[in-house]
């Protein structure tokens, strides 16, 4: 039996990395999945991998895009069971170099867009007694240097997750978060380092992981599937870390 038979899901940032793996895993379990991102080509590639996946091109920091996603779901399926707030960005700068525009850019995507999409999706999620899954990061509770805008944003996401879980539990809606450690995706490619220096940097990070390697997006998707499925029917307000130990 498919674990998400005929469910309808939104996964932001479904054109790459963790979002793509989640969209594909959900579709394999019977869900119809609407993904969103700014670049059409990667969204098209994800959608081409499974006929249950469709996409909306747009910037989720803009309310027009959010309305477009919700309208697409309403028109196509008339219901929504699962919202995965996955799109995110991780600026790498010491606080001595951060500008208020950098802050705005990080918080607009990593926090404001999550709140905005959740507000817009909630009427449908409440109707279906559905579930919400937010992407945090292990950095929210274990901050590292040069990531303050990112880890600050993800700390907000963890508290939103827990607050919303308390408020929505009596209405039958579960809210959880994932806190991945180092997962091999494009998010690690945004760097000014030379290829050699980037490899040395990543090898250093992998050496500090008890399992000795980065995680794969599919390993995050497996936990996402559990959390949105009925198998997790008594799990809400949880933040699951996926860190290789
Ligand atoms: N990889 C890790 O090690 C790691 C660890 C902890 C947490 N996370 C979290 O996991 C989530 C997914 O990241 P990832 O690692 O899979 O990185 P990724 O491959 O870079 O994915 C980020 C996705 O977000 C989309 N996106 C970015 N800005 C957007 C915007 N303004 N509007 C719409 N979509 C936007 C991107 O598509 P477009 O560029 O086409 O818009 C992309 O598909 C993020 O929330 C990240 O913080 C990742």
mmCIF file of C-alpha atoms and ligand atoms in Angstrom:
data_model
loop_
_atom_site.group_PDB
_atom_site.id
_atom_site.type_symbol
_atom_site.label_atom_id
_atom_site.label_comp_id
_atom_site.label_asym_id
_atom_site.label_seq_id
_atom_site.Cartn_x
_atom_site.Cartn_y
_atom_site.Cartn_z
ATOM 1 C CA UNK A 1 0.000 0.000 0.000
ATOM 2 C CA UNK A 2 1.352 3.430 -0.926
ATOM 3 C CA UNK A 3 2.025 5.518 2.184
ATOM 4 C CA UNK A 4 0.723 8.772 0.646
ATOM 5 C CA UNK A 5 -1.942 7.324 -1.675
ATOM 6 C CA UNK A 6 -3.800 10.209 -3.451
ATOM 7 C CA UNK A 7 -2.461 12.825 -1.006
ATOM 8 C CA UNK A 8 -1.610 16.285 -2.396
ATOM 9 C CA UNK A 9 1.649 17.978 -1.391
ATOM 10 C CA UNK A 10 3.505 21.241 -1.976
ATOM 11 C CA UNK A 11 7.315 21.103 -1.803
ATOM 12 C CA UNK A 12 9.125 24.432 -2.271
ATOM 13 C CA UNK A 13 12.594 24.236 -3.792
ATOM 14 C CA UNK A 14 11.704 20.935 -5.451
ATOM 15 C CA UNK A 15 14.052 21.504 -8.399
ATOM 16 C CA UNK A 16 17.169 20.372 -6.567
ATOM 17 C CA UNK A 17 18.764 18.686 -3.583
ATOM 18 C CA UNK A 18 16.581 17.787 -0.619
ATOM 19 C CA UNK A 19 13.387 19.240 -2.149
ATOM 20 C CA UNK A 20 13.769 17.159 -5.312
ATOM 21 C CA UNK A 21 14.417 13.987 -3.298
ATOM 22 C CA UNK A 22 11.364 14.665 -1.101
ATOM 23 C CA UNK A 23 9.102 15.363 -4.117
ATOM 24 C CA UNK A 24 10.240 12.170 -5.862
ATOM 25 C CA UNK A 25 9.867 10.046 -2.713
ATOM 26 C CA UNK A 26 6.372 11.394 -2.010
ATOM 27 C CA UNK A 27 5.306 10.799 -5.640
ATOM 28 C CA UNK A 28 6.611 7.206 -5.500
ATOM 29 C CA UNK A 29 4.361 6.745 -2.454
ATOM 30 C CA UNK A 30 1.295 7.876 -4.390
ATOM 31 C CA UNK A 31 1.173 11.633 -3.712
ATOM 32 C CA UNK A 32 0.530 14.370 -6.254
ATOM 33 C CA UNK A 33 3.271 16.935 -5.687
ATOM 34 C CA UNK A 34 3.444 20.588 -6.754
ATOM 35 C CA UNK A 35 7.005 21.923 -6.560
ATOM 36 C CA UNK A 36 8.194 25.529 -6.880
ATOM 37 C CA UNK A 37 11.421 27.402 -7.528
ATOM 38 C CA UNK A 38 12.807 30.310 -9.513
ATOM 39 C CA UNK A 39 14.534 28.347 -12.303
ATOM 40 C CA UNK A 40 12.335 26.378 -14.695
ATOM 41 C CA UNK A 41 14.886 23.867 -16.035
ATOM 42 C CA UNK A 42 15.552 22.034 -12.742
ATOM 43 C CA UNK A 43 11.830 22.013 -11.918
ATOM 44 C CA UNK A 44 11.138 20.516 -15.347
ATOM 45 C CA UNK A 45 13.736 17.806 -14.702
ATOM 46 C CA UNK A 46 12.131 16.853 -11.387
ATOM 47 C CA UNK A 47 8.663 16.848 -12.963
ATOM 48 C CA UNK A 48 9.899 14.709 -15.877
ATOM 49 C CA UNK A 49 10.990 12.020 -13.406
ATOM 50 C CA UNK A 50 7.399 11.328 -12.269
ATOM 51 C CA UNK A 51 4.067 12.209 -13.856
ATOM 52 C CA UNK A 52 2.583 12.940 -10.406
ATOM 53 C CA UNK A 53 4.922 15.955 -10.047
ATOM 54 C CA UNK A 54 4.033 19.370 -11.538
ATOM 55 C CA UNK A 55 5.600 22.770 -10.972
ATOM 56 C CA UNK A 56 5.129 26.509 -10.551
ATOM 57 C CA UNK A 57 7.993 28.822 -11.524
ATOM 58 C CA UNK A 58 8.444 31.759 -9.169
ATOM 59 C CA UNK A 59 10.123 33.377 -6.213
ATOM 60 C CA UNK A 60 8.463 32.281 -2.963
ATOM 61 C CA UNK A 61 9.485 35.518 -1.252
ATOM 62 C CA UNK A 62 6.804 37.133 -3.432
ATOM 63 C CA UNK A 63 3.146 36.851 -2.412
ATOM 64 C CA UNK A 64 2.137 36.552 -6.125
ATOM 65 C CA UNK A 65 4.117 33.291 -6.363
ATOM 66 C CA UNK A 66 2.565 31.949 -3.193
ATOM 67 C CA UNK A 67 -0.917 32.737 -4.492
ATOM 68 C CA UNK A 68 -0.031 31.062 -7.790
ATOM 69 C CA UNK A 69 1.084 27.880 -5.991
ATOM 70 C CA UNK A 70 -2.100 27.731 -3.881
ATOM 71 C CA UNK A 71 -4.304 28.428 -6.914
ATOM 72 C CA UNK A 72 -2.527 25.698 -8.914
ATOM 73 C CA UNK A 73 -3.184 23.195 -6.115
ATOM 74 C CA UNK A 74 -6.838 24.269 -5.773
ATOM 75 C CA UNK A 75 -7.515 24.139 -9.512
ATOM 76 C CA UNK A 76 -5.722 20.837 -10.133
ATOM 77 C CA UNK A 77 -6.649 18.862 -7.024
ATOM 78 C CA UNK A 78 -9.094 20.884 -4.880
ATOM 79 C CA UNK A 79 -7.271 19.868 -1.716
ATOM 80 C CA UNK A 80 -3.915 20.009 0.075
ATOM 81 C CA UNK A 81 -2.647 17.479 2.622
ATOM 82 C CA UNK A 82 1.065 18.205 2.985
ATOM 83 C CA UNK A 83 3.117 21.421 2.957
ATOM 84 C CA UNK A 84 6.918 21.117 2.927
ATOM 85 C CA UNK A 85 8.619 24.490 3.458
ATOM 86 C CA UNK A 86 11.968 23.444 1.999
ATOM 87 C CA UNK A 87 13.333 26.323 -0.147
ATOM 88 C CA UNK A 88 16.223 27.931 1.692
ATOM 89 C CA UNK A 89 19.483 29.787 1.295
ATOM 90 C CA UNK A 90 22.605 29.817 3.437
ATOM 91 C CA UNK A 91 24.729 32.989 3.231
ATOM 92 C CA UNK A 92 28.284 32.546 4.513
ATOM 93 C CA UNK A 93 29.709 35.775 6.027
ATOM 94 C CA UNK A 94 31.169 36.944 9.325
ATOM 95 C CA UNK A 95 29.008 39.523 11.155
ATOM 96 C CA UNK A 96 31.712 42.133 10.437
ATOM 97 C CA UNK A 97 30.699 41.893 6.752
ATOM 98 C CA UNK A 98 26.940 41.368 7.022
ATOM 99 C CA UNK A 99 24.772 44.225 5.730
ATOM 100 C CA UNK A 100 21.137 44.772 6.586
ATOM 101 C CA UNK A 101 20.339 43.858 2.963
ATOM 102 C CA UNK A 102 22.012 40.456 3.555
ATOM 103 C CA UNK A 103 19.825 40.024 6.632
ATOM 104 C CA UNK A 104 16.724 40.915 4.592
ATOM 105 C CA UNK A 105 17.620 38.435 1.849
ATOM 106 C CA UNK A 106 18.211 35.545 4.273
ATOM 107 C CA UNK A 107 15.168 36.216 6.452
ATOM 108 C CA UNK A 108 12.878 36.945 3.471
ATOM 109 C CA UNK A 109 13.408 33.408 2.164
ATOM 110 C CA UNK A 110 14.297 31.335 5.220
ATOM 111 C CA UNK A 111 11.643 32.863 7.514
ATOM 112 C CA UNK A 112 9.153 35.287 5.910
ATOM 113 C CA UNK A 113 8.358 33.080 2.892
ATOM 114 C CA UNK A 114 7.768 30.102 5.213
ATOM 115 C CA UNK A 115 5.297 32.111 7.301
ATOM 116 C CA UNK A 116 3.597 33.574 4.223
ATOM 117 C CA UNK A 117 3.132 30.229 2.455
ATOM 118 C CA UNK A 118 1.965 28.576 5.666
ATOM 119 C CA UNK A 119 -0.657 31.304 6.227
ATOM 120 C CA UNK A 120 -1.907 30.922 2.652
ATOM 121 C CA UNK A 121 -1.923 27.094 2.780
ATOM 122 C CA UNK A 122 -3.551 26.761 6.197
ATOM 123 C CA UNK A 123 -7.227 26.928 5.139
ATOM 124 C CA UNK A 124 -6.666 23.885 2.898
ATOM 125 C CA UNK A 125 -4.439 22.079 5.427
ATOM 126 C CA UNK A 126 -7.072 22.607 8.152
ATOM 127 C CA UNK A 127 -9.779 21.234 5.853
ATOM 128 C CA UNK A 128 -7.829 18.030 5.202
ATOM 129 C CA UNK A 129 -6.378 17.786 8.737
ATOM 130 C CA UNK A 130 -3.046 17.704 6.952
ATOM 131 C CA UNK A 131 0.518 18.229 8.033
ATOM 132 C CA UNK A 132 3.353 20.770 7.709
ATOM 133 C CA UNK A 133 7.063 19.985 7.544
ATOM 134 C CA UNK A 134 9.631 22.780 7.844
ATOM 135 C CA UNK A 135 13.317 22.558 6.953
ATOM 136 C CA UNK A 136 15.527 23.719 9.790
ATOM 137 C CA UNK A 137 19.221 22.901 10.149
ATOM 138 C CA UNK A 138 21.416 21.435 12.835
ATOM 139 C CA UNK A 139 22.925 24.959 12.911
ATOM 140 C CA UNK A 140 19.757 26.230 14.645
ATOM 141 C CA UNK A 141 20.914 24.584 17.878
ATOM 142 C CA UNK A 142 24.644 24.178 17.105
ATOM 143 C CA UNK A 143 25.660 27.483 15.470
ATOM 144 C CA UNK A 144 28.919 27.707 13.525
ATOM 145 C CA UNK A 145 31.008 30.768 12.645
ATOM 146 C CA UNK A 146 30.079 32.845 9.582
ATOM 147 C CA UNK A 147 26.515 31.529 9.388
ATOM 148 C CA UNK A 148 24.708 33.826 11.820
ATOM 149 C CA UNK A 149 22.002 35.018 9.403
ATOM 150 C CA UNK A 150 21.220 31.406 8.454
ATOM 151 C CA UNK A 151 21.309 29.841 11.922
ATOM 152 C CA UNK A 152 19.300 32.758 13.336
ATOM 153 C CA UNK A 153 16.647 32.215 10.660
ATOM 154 C CA UNK A 154 16.529 28.458 11.240
ATOM 155 C CA UNK A 155 16.235 28.984 15.022
ATOM 156 C CA UNK A 156 13.076 30.992 14.285
ATOM 157 C CA UNK A 157 11.797 28.129 12.136
ATOM 158 C CA UNK A 158 12.232 25.634 14.987
ATOM 159 C CA UNK A 159 10.209 27.795 17.371
ATOM 160 C CA UNK A 160 7.525 28.451 14.764
ATOM 161 C CA UNK A 161 7.306 24.682 14.282
ATOM 162 C CA UNK A 162 6.787 24.062 17.986
ATOM 163 C CA UNK A 163 4.308 26.950 18.456
ATOM 164 C CA UNK A 164 2.251 25.982 15.417
ATOM 165 C CA UNK A 165 2.241 22.345 16.569
ATOM 166 C CA UNK A 166 0.701 23.374 19.907
ATOM 167 C CA UNK A 167 -1.889 25.646 18.284
ATOM 168 C CA UNK A 168 -2.887 23.249 15.514
ATOM 169 C CA UNK A 169 -2.876 19.923 17.399
ATOM 170 C CA UNK A 170 -6.483 20.372 18.623
ATOM 171 C CA UNK A 171 -7.485 20.967 14.992
ATOM 172 C CA UNK A 172 -5.891 17.696 13.829
ATOM 173 C CA UNK A 173 -2.886 19.254 12.050
ATOM 174 C CA UNK A 174 0.666 18.055 12.806
ATOM 175 C CA UNK A 175 3.713 20.309 12.364
ATOM 176 C CA UNK A 176 7.305 19.029 12.456
ATOM 177 C CA UNK A 177 10.760 20.044 11.281
ATOM 178 C CA UNK A 178 13.849 18.373 9.897
ATOM 179 C CA UNK A 179 17.287 19.498 11.041
ATOM 180 C CA UNK A 180 19.812 18.074 8.590
ATOM 181 C CA UNK A 181 23.539 18.262 9.179
ATOM 182 C CA UNK A 182 25.785 18.236 6.084
ATOM 183 C CA UNK A 183 23.861 16.886 3.093
ATOM 184 C CA UNK A 184 25.436 16.766 -0.375
ATOM 185 C CA UNK A 185 23.486 19.379 -2.401
ATOM 186 C CA UNK A 186 24.052 22.594 -4.390
ATOM 187 C CA UNK A 187 23.835 24.618 -1.189
ATOM 188 C CA UNK A 188 27.497 23.703 -0.640
ATOM 189 C CA UNK A 189 28.568 25.012 -4.082
ATOM 190 C CA UNK A 190 28.008 28.687 -3.292
ATOM 191 C CA UNK A 191 31.532 29.517 -2.213
ATOM 192 C CA UNK A 192 34.419 31.729 -3.234
ATOM 193 C CA UNK A 193 36.904 28.917 -2.526
ATOM 194 C CA UNK A 194 38.973 27.273 -5.289
ATOM 195 C CA UNK A 195 37.904 23.659 -6.086
ATOM 196 C CA UNK A 196 40.916 22.321 -4.116
ATOM 197 C CA UNK A 197 40.243 24.528 -1.094
ATOM 198 C CA UNK A 198 36.505 23.685 -1.237
ATOM 199 C CA UNK A 199 37.330 19.955 -1.256
ATOM 200 C CA UNK A 200 39.716 20.367 1.702
ATOM 201 C CA UNK A 201 36.996 22.336 3.548
ATOM 202 C CA UNK A 202 34.385 19.615 2.900
ATOM 203 C CA UNK A 203 36.827 16.809 3.796
ATOM 204 C CA UNK A 204 37.404 18.609 7.110
ATOM 205 C CA UNK A 205 33.647 18.740 7.744
ATOM 206 C CA UNK A 206 33.192 15.064 6.803
ATOM 207 C CA UNK A 207 36.009 14.105 9.177
ATOM 208 C CA UNK A 208 34.046 15.692 12.025
ATOM 209 C CA UNK A 209 30.910 13.627 11.261
ATOM 210 C CA UNK A 210 30.818 10.362 13.235
ATOM 211 C CA UNK A 211 29.726 8.426 10.112
ATOM 212 C CA UNK A 212 32.598 10.103 8.230
ATOM 213 C CA UNK A 213 30.558 11.313 5.258
ATOM 214 C CA UNK A 214 27.983 13.812 4.040
ATOM 215 C CA UNK A 215 24.362 12.638 3.926
ATOM 216 C CA UNK A 216 22.411 12.093 0.722
ATOM 217 C CA UNK A 217 19.182 14.011 -0.069
ATOM 218 C CA UNK A 218 17.366 10.654 -0.262
ATOM 219 C CA UNK A 219 18.313 9.970 3.357
ATOM 220 C CA UNK A 220 16.542 13.191 4.354
ATOM 221 C CA UNK A 221 13.550 12.338 2.137
ATOM 222 C CA UNK A 222 13.050 9.016 3.956
ATOM 223 C CA UNK A 223 12.624 10.836 7.280
ATOM 224 C CA UNK A 224 10.365 13.432 5.612
ATOM 225 C CA UNK A 225 8.153 10.614 4.312
ATOM 226 C CA UNK A 226 7.834 9.123 7.787
ATOM 227 C CA UNK A 227 6.934 12.477 9.355
ATOM 228 C CA UNK A 228 4.181 13.345 6.856
ATOM 229 C CA UNK A 229 2.749 9.812 6.795
ATOM 230 C CA UNK A 230 0.179 8.314 9.161
ATOM 231 C CA UNK A 231 2.998 6.278 10.727
ATOM 232 C CA UNK A 232 3.908 9.505 12.568
ATOM 233 C CA UNK A 233 0.312 10.131 13.705
ATOM 234 C CA UNK A 234 1.395 10.984 17.299
ATOM 235 C CA UNK A 235 4.455 13.057 16.289
ATOM 236 C CA UNK A 236 4.049 16.845 16.304
ATOM 237 C CA UNK A 237 6.298 19.718 17.362
ATOM 238 C CA UNK A 238 9.323 17.486 16.786
ATOM 239 C CA UNK A 239 12.613 18.516 15.201
ATOM 240 C CA UNK A 240 14.316 15.452 13.705
ATOM 241 C CA UNK A 241 18.056 15.710 13.318
ATOM 242 C CA UNK A 242 19.654 13.887 10.395
ATOM 243 C CA UNK A 243 23.342 14.279 11.000
ATOM 244 C CA UNK A 244 25.198 11.001 10.602
ATOM 245 C CA UNK A 245 25.664 10.816 14.340
HETATM 246 N N1 LIG B 1 22.306 20.591 2.297
HETATM 247 C C1 LIG B 1 22.531 20.754 3.582
HETATM 248 O O1 LIG B 1 23.624 20.431 4.079
HETATM 249 C C2 LIG B 1 21.456 21.328 4.467
HETATM 250 C C3 LIG B 1 21.641 21.282 5.857
HETATM 251 C C4 LIG B 1 20.674 21.809 6.699
HETATM 252 C C5 LIG B 1 19.515 22.348 6.166
HETATM 253 N N2 LIG B 1 19.342 22.398 4.824
HETATM 254 C C6 LIG B 1 18.105 23.018 4.321
HETATM 255 O O2 LIG B 1 17.497 22.186 3.348
HETATM 256 C C7 LIG B 1 16.718 22.974 2.453
HETATM 257 C C8 LIG B 1 17.020 22.569 1.015
HETATM 258 O O3 LIG B 1 18.351 22.920 0.719
HETATM 259 P P1 LIG B 1 19.299 22.034 -0.227
HETATM 260 O O4 LIG B 1 20.445 21.607 0.580
HETATM 261 O O5 LIG B 1 18.492 21.013 -0.959
HETATM 262 O O6 LIG B 1 19.861 23.173 -1.207
HETATM 263 P P2 LIG B 1 19.553 23.550 -2.724
HETATM 264 O O7 LIG B 1 19.769 22.367 -3.606
HETATM 265 O O8 LIG B 1 20.316 24.791 -2.964
HETATM 266 O O9 LIG B 1 17.993 23.825 -2.697
HETATM 267 C C9 LIG B 1 17.420 25.074 -2.417
HETATM 268 C C10 LIG B 1 16.167 25.167 -3.282
HETATM 269 O O10 LIG B 1 15.453 26.338 -2.913
HETATM 270 C C11 LIG B 1 15.038 26.992 -4.096
HETATM 271 N N3 LIG B 1 14.957 28.425 -3.843
HETATM 272 C C12 LIG B 1 15.946 29.250 -3.390
HETATM 273 N N4 LIG B 1 15.512 30.507 -3.328
HETATM 274 C C13 LIG B 1 14.210 30.487 -3.729
HETATM 275 C C14 LIG B 1 13.204 31.481 -3.886
HETATM 276 N N5 LIG B 1 13.456 32.768 -3.569
HETATM 277 N N6 LIG B 1 11.995 31.105 -4.350
HETATM 278 C C15 LIG B 1 11.737 29.814 -4.655
HETATM 279 N N7 LIG B 1 12.638 28.818 -4.511
HETATM 280 C C16 LIG B 1 13.857 29.159 -4.061
HETATM 281 C C17 LIG B 1 16.120 26.687 -5.124
HETATM 282 O O11 LIG B 1 15.615 26.765 -6.448
HETATM 283 P P3 LIG B 1 15.866 28.080 -7.389
HETATM 284 O O12 LIG B 1 17.291 28.478 -7.186
HETATM 285 O O13 LIG B 1 15.548 27.606 -8.764
HETATM 286 O O14 LIG B 1 14.893 29.089 -6.892
HETATM 287 C C18 LIG B 1 16.497 25.262 -4.758
HETATM 288 O O15 LIG B 1 15.725 24.320 -5.474
HETATM 289 C C19 LIG B 1 17.030 24.441 2.799
HETATM 290 O O16 LIG B 1 16.017 24.977 3.613
HETATM 291 C C20 LIG B 1 18.333 24.334 3.595
HETATM 292 O O17 LIG B 1 18.501 25.409 4.473
HETATM 293 C C21 LIG B 1 20.288 21.901 3.968
#
